[in-house]
JSON list of C-alpha atoms in Angstrom, two decimals:
[
{"chain": "A", "resi": 1, "resn": "MET", "atom": "CA", "xyz": [10.43, -35.92, -67.83]},
{"chain": "A", "resi": 2, "resn": "THR", "atom": "CA", "xyz": [10.53, -36.66, -71.54]},
{"chain": "A", "resi": 3, "resn": "ILE", "atom": "CA", "xyz": [13.21, -37.93, -73.92]},
{"chain": "A", "resi": 4, "resn": "ARG", "atom": "CA", "xyz": [13.23, -36.26, -77.33]},
{"chain": "A", "resi": 5, "resn": "GLN", "atom": "CA", "xyz": [15.43, -34.83, -80.05]},
{"chain": "A", "resi": 6, "resn": "PRO", "atom": "CA", "xyz": [16.58, -31.21, -79.81]},
{"chain": "A", "resi": 7, "resn": "ARG", "atom": "CA", "xyz": [14.23, -29.20, -82.05]},
{"chain": "A", "resi": 8, "resn": "SER", "atom": "CA", "xyz": [15.50, -25.64, -82.00]},
{"chain": "A", "resi": 9, "resn": "ALA", "atom": "CA", "xyz": [18.63, -23.54, -81.67]},
{"chain": "A", "resi": 10, "resn": "ALA", "atom": "CA", "xyz": [17.72, -23.01, -78.00]},
{"chain": "A", "resi": 11, "resn": "ASP", "atom": "CA", "xyz": [17.41, -26.78, -77.50]},
{"chain": "A", "resi": 12, "resn": "PHE", "atom": "CA", "xyz": [20.83, -27.36, -79.04]},
{"chain": "A", "resi": 13, "resn": "ALA", "atom": "CA", "xyz": [22.35, -24.56, -76.94]},
{"chain": "A", "resi": 14, "resn": "ALA", "atom": "CA", "xyz": [21.05, -26.22, -73.75]},
{"chain": "A", "resi": 15, "resn": "TYR", "atom": "CA", "xyz": [22.11, -29.65, -75.06]},
{"chain": "A", "resi": 16, "resn": "TYR", "atom": "CA", "xyz": [25.70, -28.54, -75.68]},
{"chain": "A", "resi": 17, "resn": "ALA", "atom": "CA", "xyz": [25.85, -26.53, -72.45]},
{"chain": "A", "resi": 18, "resn": "LEU", "atom": "CA", "xyz": [25.07, -29.65, -70.42]},
{"chain": "A", "resi": 19, "resn": "ARG", "atom": "CA", "xyz": [27.48, -31.76, -72.45]},
{"chain": "A", "resi": 20, "resn": "TYR", "atom": "CA", "xyz": [30.23, -29.21, -71.74]},
{"chain": "A", "resi": 21, "resn": "GLN", "atom": "CA", "xyz": [29.34, -28.86, -68.03]},
{"chain": "A", "resi": 22, "resn": "VAL", "atom": "CA", "xyz": [29.44, -32.62, -67.39]},
{"chain": "A", "resi": 23, "resn": "LEU", "atom": "CA", "xyz": [32.00, -33.99, -69.85]},
{"chain": "A", "resi": 24, "resn": "ARG", "atom": "CA", "xyz": [34.54, -31.21, -70.42]},
{"chain": "A", "resi": 25, "resn": "GLN", "atom": "CA", "xyz": [34.49, -28.41, -67.87]},
{"chain": "A", "resi": 26, "resn": "PRO", "atom": "CA", "xyz": [35.59, -30.60, -64.90]},
{"chain": "A", "resi": 27, "resn": "TRP", "atom": "CA", "xyz": [38.86, -31.23, -66.79]},
{"chain": "A", "resi": 28, "resn": "GLN", "atom": "CA", "xyz": [39.41, -27.55, -67.65]},
{"chain": "A", "resi": 29, "resn": "GLN", "atom": "CA", "xyz": [38.73, -28.10, -71.35]},
{"chain": "A", "resi": 30, "resn": "PRO", "atom": "CA", "xyz": [37.79, -25.02, -73.40]},
{"chain": "A", "resi": 31, "resn": "PRO", "atom": "CA", "xyz": [34.21, -24.23, -74.36]},
{"chain": "A", "resi": 32, "resn": "GLY", "atom": "CA", "xyz": [33.52, -25.70, -77.78]},
{"chain": "A", "resi": 33, "resn": "SER", "atom": "CA", "xyz": [35.47, -28.88, -77.01]},
{"chain": "A", "resi": 34, "resn": "GLU", "atom": "CA", "xyz": [32.16, -30.62, -76.26]},
{"chain": "A", "resi": 35, "resn": "ARG", "atom": "CA", "xyz": [31.28, -30.52, -79.96]},
{"chain": "A", "resi": 36, "resn": "ALA", "atom": "CA", "xyz": [32.34, -33.19, -82.44]},
{"chain": "A", "resi": 37, "resn": "ALA", "atom": "CA", "xyz": [32.87, -32.80, -86.16]},
{"chain": "A", "resi": 38, "resn": "ASP", "atom": "CA", "xyz": [30.07, -35.26, -86.95]},
{"chain": "A", "resi": 39, "resn": "ASP", "atom": "CA", "xyz": [27.51, -33.75, -84.55]},
{"chain": "A", "resi": 40, "resn": "GLU", "atom": "CA", "xyz": [25.78, -32.06, -87.48]},
{"chain": "A", "resi": 41, "resn": "ALA", "atom": "CA", "xyz": [25.92, -35.05, -89.82]},
{"chain": "A", "resi": 42, "resn": "PRO", "atom": "CA", "xyz": [22.45, -36.06, -91.01]},
{"chain": "A", "resi": 43, "resn": "THR", "atom": "CA", "xyz": [23.06, -39.61, -89.75]},
{"chain": "A", "resi": 44, "resn": "THR", "atom": "CA", "xyz": [23.76, -38.46, -86.17]},
{"chain": "A", "resi": 45, "resn": "HIS", "atom": "CA", "xyz": [20.72, -38.73, -83.89]},
{"chain": "A", "resi": 46, "resn": "HIS", "atom": "CA", "xyz": [20.72, -36.59, -80.74]},
{"chain": "A", "resi": 47, "resn": "ALA", "atom": "CA", "xyz": [18.57, -37.19, -77.67]},
{"chain": "A", "resi": 48, "resn": "MET", "atom": "CA", "xyz": [17.88, -35.04, -74.65]},
{"chain": "A", "resi": 49, "resn": "ALA", "atom": "CA", "xyz": [16.08, -35.65, -71.39]},
{"chain": "A", "resi": 50, "resn": "VAL", "atom": "CA", "xyz": [13.92, -32.67, -70.48]},
{"chain": "A", "resi": 51, "resn": "ALA", "atom": "CA", "xyz": [12.49, -32.16, -66.99]},
{"chain": "A", "resi": 52, "resn": "ASP", "atom": "CA", "xyz": [8.87, -31.11, -66.57]},
{"chain": "A", "resi": 53, "resn": "ASP", "atom": "CA", "xyz": [10.02, -27.50, -66.10]},
{"chain": "A", "resi": 54, "resn": "GLY", "atom": "CA", "xyz": [11.84, -27.54, -69.46]},
{"chain": "A", "resi": 55, "resn": "THR", "atom": "CA", "xyz": [15.36, -27.93, -68.07]},
{"chain": "A", "resi": 56, "resn": "VAL", "atom": "CA", "xyz": [17.67, -30.19, -70.08]},
{"chain": "A", "resi": 57, "resn": "ILE", "atom": "CA", "xyz": [18.90, -32.80, -67.59]},
{"chain": "A", "resi": 58, "resn": "GLY", "atom": "CA", "xyz": [20.50, -35.40, -69.84]},
{"chain": "A", "resi": 59, "resn": "VAL", "atom": "CA", "xyz": [21.95, -35.71, -73.34]},
{"chain": "A", "resi": 60, "resn": "ALA", "atom": "CA", "xyz": [23.37, -38.38, -75.64]},
{"chain": "A", "resi": 61, "resn": "ARG", "atom": "CA", "xyz": [23.89, -39.12, -79.32]},
{"chain": "A", "resi": 62, "resn": "VAL", "atom": "CA", "xyz": [24.19, -42.10, -81.66]},
{"chain": "A", "resi": 63, "resn": "HIS", "atom": "CA", "xyz": [25.60, -42.43, -85.17]},
{"chain": "A", "resi": 64, "resn": "PRO", "atom": "CA", "xyz": [26.36, -45.24, -87.64]},
{"chain": "A", "resi": 65, "resn": "SER", "atom": "CA", "xyz": [29.88, -46.60, -87.18]},
{"chain": "A", "resi": 66, "resn": "GLY", "atom": "CA", "xyz": [29.97, -49.61, -89.49]},
{"chain": "A", "resi": 67, "resn": "PRO", "atom": "CA", "xyz": [27.74, -52.13, -91.28]},
{"chain": "A", "resi": 68, "resn": "GLY", "atom": "CA", "xyz": [24.82, -52.83, -88.95]},
{"chain": "A", "resi": 69, "resn": "GLN", "atom": "CA", "xyz": [26.54, -50.96, -86.14]},
{"chain": "A", "resi": 70, "resn": "VAL", "atom": "CA", "xyz": [26.02, -47.67, -84.29]},
{"chain": "A", "resi": 71, "resn": "GLN", "atom": "CA", "xyz": [28.10, -45.90, -81.68]},
{"chain": "A", "resi": 72, "resn": "VAL", "atom": "CA", "xyz": [26.72, -44.04, -78.68]},
{"chain": "A", "resi": 73, "resn": "ARG", "atom": "CA", "xyz": [28.74, -41.02, -77.60]},
{"chain": "A", "resi": 74, "resn": "ALA", "atom": "CA", "xyz": [28.59, -38.07, -75.23]},
{"chain": "A", "resi": 75, "resn": "VAL", "atom": "CA", "xyz": [26.15, -39.46, -72.66]},
{"chain": "A", "resi": 76, "resn": "ALA", "atom": "CA", "xyz": [25.81, -36.88, -69.89]},
{"chain": "A", "resi": 77, "resn": "VAL", "atom": "CA", "xyz": [23.35, -36.45, -67.03]},
{"chain": "A", "resi": 78, "resn": "HIS", "atom": "CA", "xyz": [23.25, -33.37, -64.82]},
{"chain": "A", "resi": 79, "resn": "PRO", "atom": "CA", "xyz": [24.79, -34.30, -61.43]},
{"chain": "A", "resi": 80, "resn": "ASN", "atom": "CA", "xyz": [21.60, -33.27, -59.58]},
{"chain": "A", "resi": 81, "resn": "TRP", "atom": "CA", "xyz": [19.73, -35.95, -61.53]},
{"chain": "A", "resi": 82, "resn": "HIS", "atom": "CA", "xyz": [22.15, -38.87, -61.10]},
{"chain": "A", "resi": 83, "resn": "GLY", "atom": "CA", "xyz": [20.61, -42.09, -59.81]},
{"chain": "A", "resi": 84, "resn": "ARG", "atom": "CA", "xyz": [17.12, -41.38, -61.16]},
{"chain": "A", "resi": 85, "resn": "GLY", "atom": "CA", "xyz": [17.24, -43.52, -64.30]},
{"chain": "A", "resi": 86, "resn": "ILE", "atom": "CA", "xyz": [17.85, -40.65, -66.73]},
{"chain": "A", "resi": 87, "resn": "GLY", "atom": "CA", "xyz": [20.92, -42.26, -68.31]},
{"chain": "A", "resi": 88, "resn": "GLN", "atom": "CA", "xyz": [19.13, -45.58, -68.62]},
{"chain": "A", "resi": 89, "resn": "GLN", "atom": "CA", "xyz": [16.16, -43.93, -70.34]},
{"chain": "A", "resi": 90, "resn": "LEU", "atom": "CA", "xyz": [18.46, -42.07, -72.75]},
{"chain": "A", "resi": 91, "resn": "MET", "atom": "CA", "xyz": [20.21, -45.33, -73.63]},
{"chain": "A", "resi": 92, "resn": "MET", "atom": "CA", "xyz": [16.91, -47.18, -74.14]},
{"chain": "A", "resi": 93, "resn": "TYR", "atom": "CA", "xyz": [15.70, -44.38, -76.42]},
{"chain": "A", "resi": 94, "resn": "LEU", "atom": "CA", "xyz": [18.87, -44.48, -78.55]},
{"chain": "A", "resi": 95, "resn": "GLU", "atom": "CA", "xyz": [18.94, -48.28, -78.70]},
{"chain": "A", "resi": 96, "resn": "GLU", "atom": "CA", "xyz": [15.29, -48.45, -79.75]},
{"chain": "A", "resi": 97, "resn": "TYR", "atom": "CA", "xyz": [15.90, -45.78, -82.39]},
{"chain": "A", "resi": 98, "resn": "ALA", "atom": "CA", "xyz": [18.93, -47.66, -83.75]},
{"chain": "A", "resi": 99, "resn": "ALA", "atom": "CA", "xyz": [17.12, -51.01, -83.80]},
{"chain": "A", "resi": 100, "resn": "ALA", "atom": "CA", "xyz": [14.17, -49.42, -85.64]},
{"chain": "A", "resi": 101, "resn": "GLN", "atom": "CA", "xyz": [16.67, -48.21, -88.28]},
{"chain": "A", "resi": 102, "resn": "GLY", "atom": "CA", "xyz": [17.86, -51.81, -88.73]},
{"chain": "A", "resi": 103, "resn": "PHE", "atom": "CA", "xyz": [21.09, -51.65, -86.73]},
{"chain": "A", "resi": 104, "resn": "THR", "atom": "CA", "xyz": [21.97, -54.84, -84.84]},
{"chain": "A", "resi": 105, "resn": "GLU", "atom": "CA", "xyz": [24.91, -53.79, -82.68]},
{"chain": "A", "resi": 106, "resn": "CYS", "atom": "CA", "xyz": [25.75, -50.81, -80.50]},
{"chain": "A", "resi": 107, "resn": "ILE", "atom": "CA", "xyz": [29.26, -49.90, -79.38]},
{"chain": "A", "resi": 108, "resn": "LEU", "atom": "CA", "xyz": [30.54, -47.19, -77.07]},
{"chain": "A", "resi": 109, "resn": "ASP", "atom": "CA", "xyz": [33.71, -46.11, -75.31]},
{"chain": "A", "resi": 110, "resn": "SER", "atom": "CA", "xyz": [32.90, -45.92, -71.61]},
{"chain": "A", "resi": 111, "resn": "ARG", "atom": "CA", "xyz": [34.79, -43.99, -69.01]},
{"chain": "A", "resi": 112, "resn": "GLU", "atom": "CA", "xyz": [36.07, -46.38, -66.36]},
{"chain": "A", "resi": 113, "resn": "SER", "atom": "CA", "xyz": [33.67, -44.84, -63.83]},
{"chain": "A", "resi": 114, "resn": "ALA", "atom": "CA", "xyz": [30.64, -45.72, -66.02]},
{"chain": "A", "resi": 115, "resn": "VAL", "atom": "CA", "xyz": [31.51, -49.32, -66.99]},
{"chain": "A", "resi": 116, "resn": "ALA", "atom": "CA", "xyz": [29.23, -50.83, -64.31]},
{"chain": "A", "resi": 117, "resn": "PHE", "atom": "CA", "xyz": [26.33, -48.66, -65.50]},
{"chain": "A", "resi": 118, "resn": "TYR", "atom": "CA", "xyz": [26.66, -49.94, -69.07]},
{"chain": "A", "resi": 119, "resn": "GLN", "atom": "CA", "xyz": [27.13, -53.53, -67.90]},
{"chain": "A", "resi": 120, "resn": "LYS", "atom": "CA", "xyz": [23.76, -53.29, -66.11]},
{"chain": "A", "resi": 121, "resn": "LEU", "atom": "CA", "xyz": [22.28, -52.35, -69.49]},
{"chain": "A", "resi": 122, "resn": "GLY", "atom": "CA", "xyz": [23.73, -55.45, -71.15]},
{"chain": "A", "resi": 123, "resn": "TYR", "atom": "CA", "xyz": [26.99, -54.08, -72.57]},
{"chain": "A", "resi": 124, "resn": "GLU", "atom": "CA", "xyz": [30.15, -56.17, -72.47]},
{"chain": "A", "resi": 125, "resn": "ILE", "atom": "CA", "xyz": [33.74, -54.95, -72.41]},
{"chain": "A", "resi": 126, "resn": "VAL", "atom": "CA", "xyz": [35.48, -55.73, -75.69]},
{"chain": "A", "resi": 127, "resn": "ALA", "atom": "CA", "xyz": [38.87, -54.12, -75.03]},
{"chain": "A", "resi": 128, "resn": "PRO", "atom": "CA", "xyz": [40.58, -51.17, -73.39]},
{"chain": "A", "resi": 129, "resn": "SER", "atom": "CA", "xyz": [40.12, -48.01, -75.45]},
{"chain": "A", "resi": 130, "resn": "HIS", "atom": "CA", "xyz": [41.75, -44.57, -75.27]},
{"chain": "A", "resi": 131, "resn": "THR", "atom": "CA", "xyz": [42.68, -42.48, -72.23]},
{"chain": "A", "resi": 132, "resn": "LEU", "atom": "CA", "xyz": [41.00, -39.07, -72.35]},
{"chain": "A", "resi": 133, "resn": "PHE", "atom": "CA", "xyz": [42.97, -36.02, -71.19]},
{"chain": "A", "resi": 134, "resn": "GLY", "atom": "CA", "xyz": [45.72, -38.41, -70.13]},
{"chain": "A", "resi": 135, "resn": "VAL", "atom": "CA", "xyz": [43.80, -39.42, -66.99]},
{"chain": "A", "resi": 136, "resn": "ILE", "atom": "CA", "xyz": [40.40, -40.97, -67.88]},
{"chain": "A", "resi": 137, "resn": "PRO", "atom": "CA", "xyz": [40.70, -44.60, -69.06]},
{"chain": "A", "resi": 138, "resn": "HIS", "atom": "CA", "xyz": [37.99, -45.75, -71.45]},
{"chain": "A", "resi": 139, "resn": "PHE", "atom": "CA", "xyz": [36.80, -49.21, -72.43]},
{"chain": "A", "resi": 140, "resn": "ARG", "atom": "CA", "xyz": [35.21, -50.27, -75.72]},
{"chain": "A", "resi": 141, "resn": "MET", "atom": "CA", "xyz": [31.89, -51.97, -74.98]},
{"chain": "A", "resi": 142, "resn": "ARG", "atom": "CA", "xyz": [29.29, -53.61, -77.19]},
{"chain": "A", "resi": 143, "resn": "LYS", "atom": "CA", "xyz": [25.72, -54.85, -77.09]},
{"chain": "A", "resi": 144, "resn": "SER", "atom": "CA", "xyz": [23.54, -56.70, -79.58]},
{"chain": "A", "resi": 145, "resn": "LEU", "atom": "CA", "xyz": [20.31, -54.88, -80.37]},
{"chain": "A", "resi": 146, "resn": "ALA", "atom": "CA", "xyz": [16.96, -56.58, -80.80]},
{"chain": "A", "resi": 147, "resn": "VAL", "atom": "CA", "xyz": [15.44, -55.79, -84.18]}
]
C-alpha cells in the first residue's frame, strides 16, 4: 500500500468514487455531492491510499484555512480496509505535508463516530460544529503540527 497524490483523470475518478461511496451514498446524497468547490484550487492537496493491486482504498485532502493553519476534509477509507491503519497513514501524510509547507496547526470537523480516532492522533475537541444531513453531529478539532 502506498500513499500518494492522484496523478491522472483515472486516479481522480477513483478518488471521488470512494469519497462518494463512503461519505455521501449511505445518506442517499446525489452523485457529485462528494465534490467541493475548492477541490480544484491549487492550494488543495489531495492524498489517496492505493493497495498493491492499484485499488484506491482511502482518500483525504488538506487546504489552507487561515494564517499558519490547514484544514483536513473528506477523509474516507473503504469499509473493507477499516482497522488496518489506512486512515492514520493518510493523516500522517497530510500532516507531514502541511508541516513541510510551514503550517503549524491543523483543524478538522469530525463526525461524532470518528472523534476517538482523531483523539488517538493527538487532536483535541475545540467545540461542537455543524450537523450534516440533519443527523450527523460534527466536532471541530485541532492539533499543533511539528515544523
